[in-house]
Amino acid sequence: MTVSVSRAMLQRLPELVELQRLAAHGGKGFVRVEELVTVTHKDLSLPVLAFEFGSQDPKAPVFFLTGGVHGLERIGSQVILSYLKTLINLAHWDYSTRNLLERVRFSVVPIVNPIGMYLGRRSNGQGVDLMRNAPIDVAKGGRAGIAGGHRISNKLPWYRGLEGAPMEAESTALTSYFEQNFSRSQSVIALDMHSGFGSVDRLWFPYARTTEPFPNLKQVYQLVHNLDSAYPHHIYKVEPQSASYTTHGDLWDYLYDRRRIEQGSIFIPLTLELGSWSWIKKNPRQLFSALGIFNPLLPHRTSRILRRHLHLLDFMLRSAASPASWVQGRGLLANSDDLERLARARWYDEQAA
Ligand SMILES: [Zn+2]
């Protein structure tokens, strides 16, 4: 891969420049890089890159990490970049990291929407919100406000695209990549990095389109139990996304439902929504910058955010590599009926007794 860098790219999309450098020089022997699609806007043309580490066995368990779906939310891509650098550096000398990667396929798309990030806006080049773009609606009786997706105009945020139109190039590329590469794996954890909502860091599981309980609740409960036990002081509020708001066109709901119907293997798509409101509270001037609503602007705060989430990414990679503990309930909580009941009590206001 050749790396040609214009001044505009360095200023407007340094994350992609760094990724291209990493692809060219950083992880020789450890990283496989693929260009999923080239997206264009006027005279701009940018790649959506996927990085793969570890096992190439199509049946291997998978950890799929994504970021930059919303172009304004750069901090998620920066956290991912920071983690990739850590992992590549460890893989050069640390046997336990190498052993870990033999048992798991770790696949990363750090910037799903490079045009949006370059232009400094949430949507892609066509003005479409990629997390409202899948052909899936909020369940009957449910409500989604304008932020939950609309078809009024691509001049407004949260635009879903035209009724009946194919999905956008970025969503299509991500869907094909996911389905072609991970269809034979028995367990997949996905984590999609976002920022901007609320004042705490939320870890969401599906659904976004309905308040109905998620079908793989037992596995989510066991996974979260493992997280709570290994990191009792972790900062994440774990909940179904619908506990915060419901949306049309969520790509993870879409991929989950398709995979469930076709295969019955376990897929847990998680979203990490970094709560930016606390950064704004500490530095109210951020409110006057579009980027400032979604990203920490002061360097010391950025460093803190980059450090803060590495544990979680590491936990997810390890969990993906050791699925027995959460997929079949062979963890500390063994009784499967109990898991379902405890999960419903914790997340859906149902009685545990
Ligand atoms: Zn987002």
Coordinates of C-alpha atoms and ligand atoms in Angstrom, one line a residue:
M1 CA 0.0 0.0 0.0
T2 CA 1.4 3.4 -1.0
V3 CA 1.1 6.3 1.4
S4 CA 0.7 9.6 -0.3
V5 CA -0.3 12.3 2.1
S6 CA -1.6 15.8 1.2
R7 CA -1.6 18.6 3.7
A8 CA -5.4 18.6 3.7
M9 CA -5.5 15.0 4.6
L10 CA -3.0 15.5 7.5
Q11 CA -5.2 18.3 8.8
R12 CA -8.6 16.9 8.3
L13 CA -8.1 13.1 8.6
P14 CA -4.9 12.4 10.5
E15 CA -6.5 9.2 11.8
L16 CA -6.6 7.7 8.2
V17 CA -3.0 8.9 7.5
E18 CA -1.9 7.1 10.6
L19 CA -3.8 3.9 9.7
Q20 CA -2.2 3.9 6.2
R21 CA 1.2 4.2 7.8
L22 CA 0.3 1.4 10.2
A23 CA -0.8 -0.7 7.2
A24 CA 2.4 0.0 5.3
H25 CA 5.0 -0.3 8.0
G26 CA 3.7 -1.0 11.4
G27 CA 2.6 -4.5 11.8
K28 CA 4.6 -6.6 9.3
G29 CA 3.8 -10.3 9.8
F30 CA 0.9 -9.6 12.2
V31 CA -1.6 -7.6 10.2
R32 CA -3.6 -8.3 7.0
V33 CA -5.1 -5.2 5.5
E34 CA -8.0 -5.1 3.0
E35 CA -9.7 -2.1 1.3
L36 CA -13.5 -2.8 1.6
V37 CA -14.6 0.0 -0.6
T38 CA -13.5 3.3 -1.9
V39 CA -16.0 6.0 -1.2
T40 CA -16.1 9.3 -3.2
H41 CA -17.5 12.7 -2.7
K42 CA -16.9 15.4 -5.3
D43 CA -13.2 15.1 -6.1
L44 CA -12.5 13.3 -2.8
S45 CA -11.9 9.6 -2.8
L46 CA -11.1 7.6 0.4
P47 CA -10.7 4.0 1.4
V48 CA -12.6 2.1 4.1
L49 CA -9.9 -0.2 5.5
A50 CA -10.2 -3.4 7.4
F51 CA -7.3 -4.7 9.5
E52 CA -7.2 -8.4 10.5
F53 CA -5.1 -10.0 13.2
G54 CA -4.8 -13.6 14.5
S55 CA -6.4 -16.8 13.3
Q56 CA -7.3 -17.2 9.6
D57 CA -9.5 -20.3 10.4
P58 CA -13.0 -19.4 9.1
K59 CA -14.5 -21.2 12.1
A60 CA -12.4 -19.3 14.7
P61 CA -14.3 -17.1 17.1
V62 CA -14.3 -13.4 16.1
F63 CA -13.9 -10.0 17.7
F64 CA -15.1 -7.4 15.2
L65 CA -14.2 -3.8 16.3
T66 CA -15.5 -0.8 14.4
G67 CA -15.5 3.0 14.7
G68 CA -16.0 6.2 12.9
V69 CA -19.5 5.4 11.6
H70 CA -20.5 8.9 12.5
G71 CA -17.9 11.3 11.1
L72 CA -18.0 13.7 14.0
E73 CA -17.2 11.1 16.6
R74 CA -13.4 10.9 16.0
I75 CA -12.5 9.8 19.5
G76 CA -13.8 6.3 18.9
S77 CA -11.4 5.8 16.0
Q78 CA -8.6 7.3 18.0
V79 CA -9.2 4.8 20.9
I80 CA -9.1 2.0 18.3
L81 CA -5.9 3.3 16.8
S82 CA -4.3 3.5 20.2
Y83 CA -5.4 -0.1 20.9
L84 CA -4.0 -1.4 17.5
K85 CA -0.6 0.2 18.2
T86 CA -0.5 -1.4 21.7
L87 CA -1.5 -4.8 20.2
I88 CA 1.1 -4.6 17.4
N89 CA 3.8 -3.6 19.8
L90 CA 3.0 -6.4 22.2
A91 CA 2.7 -9.0 19.4
H92 CA 6.4 -8.2 18.5
W93 CA 7.7 -9.7 21.8
D94 CA 4.9 -11.0 24.1
Y95 CA 4.2 -14.7 23.8
S96 CA 0.8 -14.4 25.6
T97 CA -0.5 -11.9 23.0
R98 CA 0.7 -14.2 20.2
N99 CA -1.0 -17.2 21.8
L100 CA -4.2 -15.2 22.3
L101 CA -4.2 -14.2 18.6
E102 CA -3.8 -17.9 17.5
R103 CA -7.2 -18.6 19.0
V104 CA -9.2 -15.6 17.7
R105 CA -9.8 -13.7 14.6
F106 CA -9.6 -10.0 15.4
S107 CA -10.9 -7.8 12.7
V108 CA -11.1 -4.0 12.8
V109 CA -12.6 -1.3 10.7
P110 CA -11.4 1.8 12.5
I111 CA -13.1 4.4 10.2
V112 CA -16.3 3.2 8.6
N113 CA -17.2 6.7 7.3
P114 CA -14.0 8.4 6.2
I115 CA -15.8 11.0 4.0
G116 CA -18.0 12.1 7.0
M117 CA -14.9 12.4 9.2
Y118 CA -13.0 14.3 6.5
L119 CA -15.9 16.8 6.1
G120 CA -16.5 17.0 9.9
R121 CA -20.1 15.8 9.8
R122 CA -22.1 12.9 11.2
S123 CA -23.5 11.6 7.9
N124 CA -21.6 10.1 4.9
G125 CA -21.0 12.0 1.6
Q126 CA -24.6 11.6 0.6
G127 CA -25.9 13.1 3.8
V128 CA -27.1 9.7 5.0
D129 CA -26.7 8.6 8.7
L130 CA -25.1 5.1 8.4
M131 CA -26.7 4.0 11.7
R132 CA -30.2 4.8 10.4
N133 CA -29.7 3.4 6.9
A134 CA -30.4 -0.4 7.3
P135 CA -33.8 -1.6 5.9
I136 CA -35.4 -2.2 9.3
D137 CA -38.0 -0.1 11.1
V138 CA -38.9 0.6 14.8
A139 CA -41.2 -2.1 15.9
K140 CA -45.0 -1.5 15.8
G141 CA -46.2 0.5 18.7
G142 CA -42.7 1.8 19.3
R143 CA -41.7 5.5 18.9
A144 CA -38.6 7.1 17.3
G145 CA -38.3 10.8 17.3
I146 CA -36.6 12.6 14.4
A147 CA -33.2 11.6 15.9
G148 CA -34.3 8.0 15.5
G149 CA -34.2 8.4 11.7
H150 CA -36.4 10.2 9.2
R151 CA -36.8 10.6 5.4
I152 CA -37.4 14.3 5.3
S153 CA -34.2 15.6 3.8
N154 CA -30.5 14.8 3.7
K155 CA -29.8 18.3 4.9
L156 CA -31.0 17.3 8.4
P157 CA -29.0 14.9 10.6
W158 CA -30.3 11.3 11.1
Y159 CA -31.5 11.0 7.5
R160 CA -32.3 7.4 6.6
G161 CA -32.0 7.6 2.8
L162 CA -34.8 7.1 0.3
E163 CA -37.4 4.5 1.0
G164 CA -36.6 1.3 -0.8
A165 CA -33.1 2.5 -2.0
P166 CA -30.2 0.1 -1.5
M167 CA -28.0 0.7 1.5
E168 CA -25.2 3.2 1.2
A169 CA -21.8 2.0 0.0
E170 CA -20.2 2.0 3.5
S171 CA -23.1 0.0 5.0
T172 CA -23.1 -2.4 2.1
A173 CA -19.4 -2.9 2.3
L174 CA -19.5 -3.6 6.0
T175 CA -22.4 -6.0 5.6
S176 CA -20.7 -8.0 2.8
Y177 CA -17.4 -8.1 4.7
F178 CA -19.2 -9.3 7.9
E179 CA -21.3 -11.9 6.2
Q180 CA -18.6 -13.3 3.8
N181 CA -15.9 -13.5 6.5
F182 CA -17.7 -14.5 9.7
S183 CA -20.5 -16.7 8.5
R184 CA -18.7 -20.0 9.6
S185 CA -17.7 -18.8 13.0
Q186 CA -19.8 -20.1 15.9
S187 CA -19.4 -16.9 18.1
V188 CA -18.8 -13.3 17.2
I189 CA -18.6 -10.3 19.5
A190 CA -18.8 -6.9 17.7
L191 CA -18.0 -3.6 19.4
D192 CA -18.9 -0.3 17.6
M193 CA -17.4 2.9 19.1
H194 CA -19.6 6.0 19.3
S195 CA -19.6 9.2 21.4
G196 CA -21.9 12.1 22.3
F197 CA -24.8 10.7 24.2
G198 CA -25.2 11.2 28.0
S199 CA -22.7 11.8 30.8
V200 CA -21.7 8.2 31.5
D201 CA -20.1 5.6 29.2
R202 CA -22.7 3.2 28.0
L203 CA -22.3 -0.3 26.7
W204 CA -25.4 -1.1 24.6
F205 CA -26.6 -4.5 23.4
P206 CA -29.6 -4.8 21.0
Y207 CA -32.2 -4.0 20.2
A208 CA -32.3 -0.4 19.0
R209 CA -35.6 -0.9 17.1
T210 CA -37.7 -2.4 20.0
T211 CA -37.9 -2.6 23.8
E212 CA -38.5 -6.4 23.4
P213 CA -35.8 -8.4 25.2
F214 CA -32.8 -9.4 23.1
P215 CA -32.8 -13.1 22.2
N216 CA -29.3 -13.8 23.4
L217 CA -29.8 -12.4 26.8
K218 CA -28.2 -15.3 28.6
Q219 CA -25.0 -14.9 26.8
V220 CA -25.0 -11.1 27.3
Y221 CA -25.6 -11.6 31.0
Q222 CA -22.8 -14.1 31.4
L223 CA -20.4 -11.9 29.4
V224 CA -21.3 -8.9 31.6
H225 CA -21.0 -11.0 34.7
N226 CA -17.5 -11.8 33.6
L227 CA -16.8 -8.1 33.0
D228 CA -18.2 -7.2 36.5
S229 CA -16.1 -9.9 38.1
A230 CA -12.8 -9.2 36.3
Y231 CA -13.1 -5.4 36.6
P232 CA -15.4 -4.7 39.6
H233 CA -14.6 -1.0 39.3
H234 CA -15.4 -0.6 35.6
I235 CA -17.2 2.5 34.6
Y236 CA -19.7 1.2 32.0
K237 CA -23.5 1.3 32.3
V238 CA -24.6 -1.8 30.5
E239 CA -28.1 -1.8 29.0
P240 CA -30.2 -2.6 25.9
Q241 CA -29.9 0.4 23.5
S242 CA -33.7 0.8 23.6
A243 CA -33.4 1.8 27.3
S244 CA -31.9 5.1 26.0
Y245 CA -33.8 5.5 22.8
T246 CA -35.2 3.5 19.8
T247 CA -34.1 4.1 16.2
H248 CA -34.9 3.0 12.7
G249 CA -32.3 1.4 10.5
D250 CA -29.7 0.3 13.0
L251 CA -27.1 -1.7 11.2
W252 CA -26.4 -4.0 14.1
D253 CA -30.0 -4.9 14.6
Y254 CA -30.1 -5.7 10.9
L255 CA -27.0 -7.9 10.9
Y256 CA -28.1 -9.6 14.1
D257 CA -31.5 -10.5 12.8
R258 CA -30.2 -11.8 9.4
R259 CA -27.5 -13.9 11.1
R260 CA -29.9 -15.3 13.7
I261 CA -32.5 -16.4 11.1
E262 CA -29.9 -17.9 8.8
Q263 CA -27.5 -19.6 11.2
G264 CA -28.4 -19.7 14.8
S265 CA -24.8 -19.1 15.9
I266 CA -24.1 -16.6 18.6
F267 CA -23.5 -13.0 17.7
I268 CA -23.4 -10.2 20.3
P269 CA -23.2 -6.8 18.7
L270 CA -22.3 -4.2 21.3
T271 CA -22.1 -0.4 21.0
L272 CA -19.8 1.6 23.2
E273 CA -21.4 5.1 23.5
L274 CA -18.8 7.4 25.2
G275 CA -20.7 10.0 27.3
S276 CA -19.4 13.3 26.2
W277 CA -21.5 15.5 28.4
S278 CA -19.1 15.3 31.2
W279 CA -16.3 16.6 29.0
I280 CA -18.5 19.5 28.1
K281 CA -19.3 20.2 31.8
K282 CA -15.6 20.4 32.5
N283 CA -14.9 22.6 29.5
P284 CA -18.2 24.4 28.5
R285 CA -16.4 26.2 25.6
Q286 CA -16.6 22.9 23.7
L287 CA -20.3 23.6 23.1
F288 CA -19.3 26.2 20.5
S289 CA -17.5 23.7 18.4
A290 CA -19.3 21.0 16.4
L291 CA -16.5 18.5 17.1
G292 CA -16.5 19.5 20.8
I293 CA -19.9 18.0 21.4
F294 CA -18.6 14.6 20.4
N295 CA -14.9 14.6 21.4
P296 CA -12.7 15.7 24.2
L297 CA -10.8 18.8 23.0
L298 CA -8.1 19.2 25.6
P299 CA -5.0 17.0 25.2
H300 CA -4.9 15.7 28.7
R301 CA -8.5 14.7 28.5
T302 CA -8.0 12.9 25.2
S303 CA -5.1 11.0 26.7
R304 CA -7.3 10.0 29.6
I305 CA -10.0 8.7 27.2
L306 CA -7.5 6.8 25.2
R307 CA -6.2 5.0 28.3
R308 CA -9.6 4.6 29.9
H309 CA -11.0 2.1 27.3
L310 CA -8.1 -0.1 26.5
H311 CA -9.1 -2.5 29.3
L312 CA -12.5 -3.0 27.8
L313 CA -11.1 -3.7 24.3
D314 CA -8.7 -6.2 25.8
F315 CA -11.5 -7.8 27.8
M316 CA -13.6 -8.2 24.6
L317 CA -10.7 -9.7 22.7
R318 CA -10.0 -12.2 25.5
S319 CA -13.8 -13.0 25.8
A320 CA -14.0 -13.6 22.1
A321 CA -11.0 -15.9 22.2
S322 CA -12.5 -17.9 25.1
P323 CA -16.2 -18.3 24.2
A324 CA -16.9 -21.3 26.3
S325 CA -17.3 -19.1 29.4
W326 CA -20.1 -17.0 28.0
V327 CA -21.5 -18.8 25.0
Q328 CA -22.5 -22.1 26.7
G329 CA -22.8 -20.7 30.1
R330 CA -19.7 -22.5 31.4
G331 CA -18.7 -19.5 33.5
L332 CA -19.5 -18.9 37.1
L333 CA -23.2 -18.8 36.5
A334 CA -24.1 -22.2 35.3
N335 CA -27.9 -22.5 35.4
S336 CA -29.3 -21.3 32.1
D337 CA -32.8 -20.5 33.4
D338 CA -31.4 -18.4 36.2
L339 CA -29.4 -16.4 33.6
E340 CA -32.5 -15.5 31.6
R341 CA -34.4 -14.5 34.8
L342 CA -31.6 -12.5 36.2
A343 CA -31.1 -10.7 32.9
R344 CA -34.7 -9.8 32.5
A345 CA -34.8 -8.5 36.1
R346 CA -31.7 -6.4 35.5
W347 CA -32.6 -4.9 32.2
Y348 CA -36.3 -5.2 31.5
D349 CA -38.0 -4.5 34.9
E350 CA -39.1 -8.1 35.4
Q351 CA -39.2 -9.8 38.8
A352 CA -36.2 -12.1 39.5
A353 CA -38.1 -14.4 41.7
Ligands
ZN1 ZN -22.6 7.7 16.8

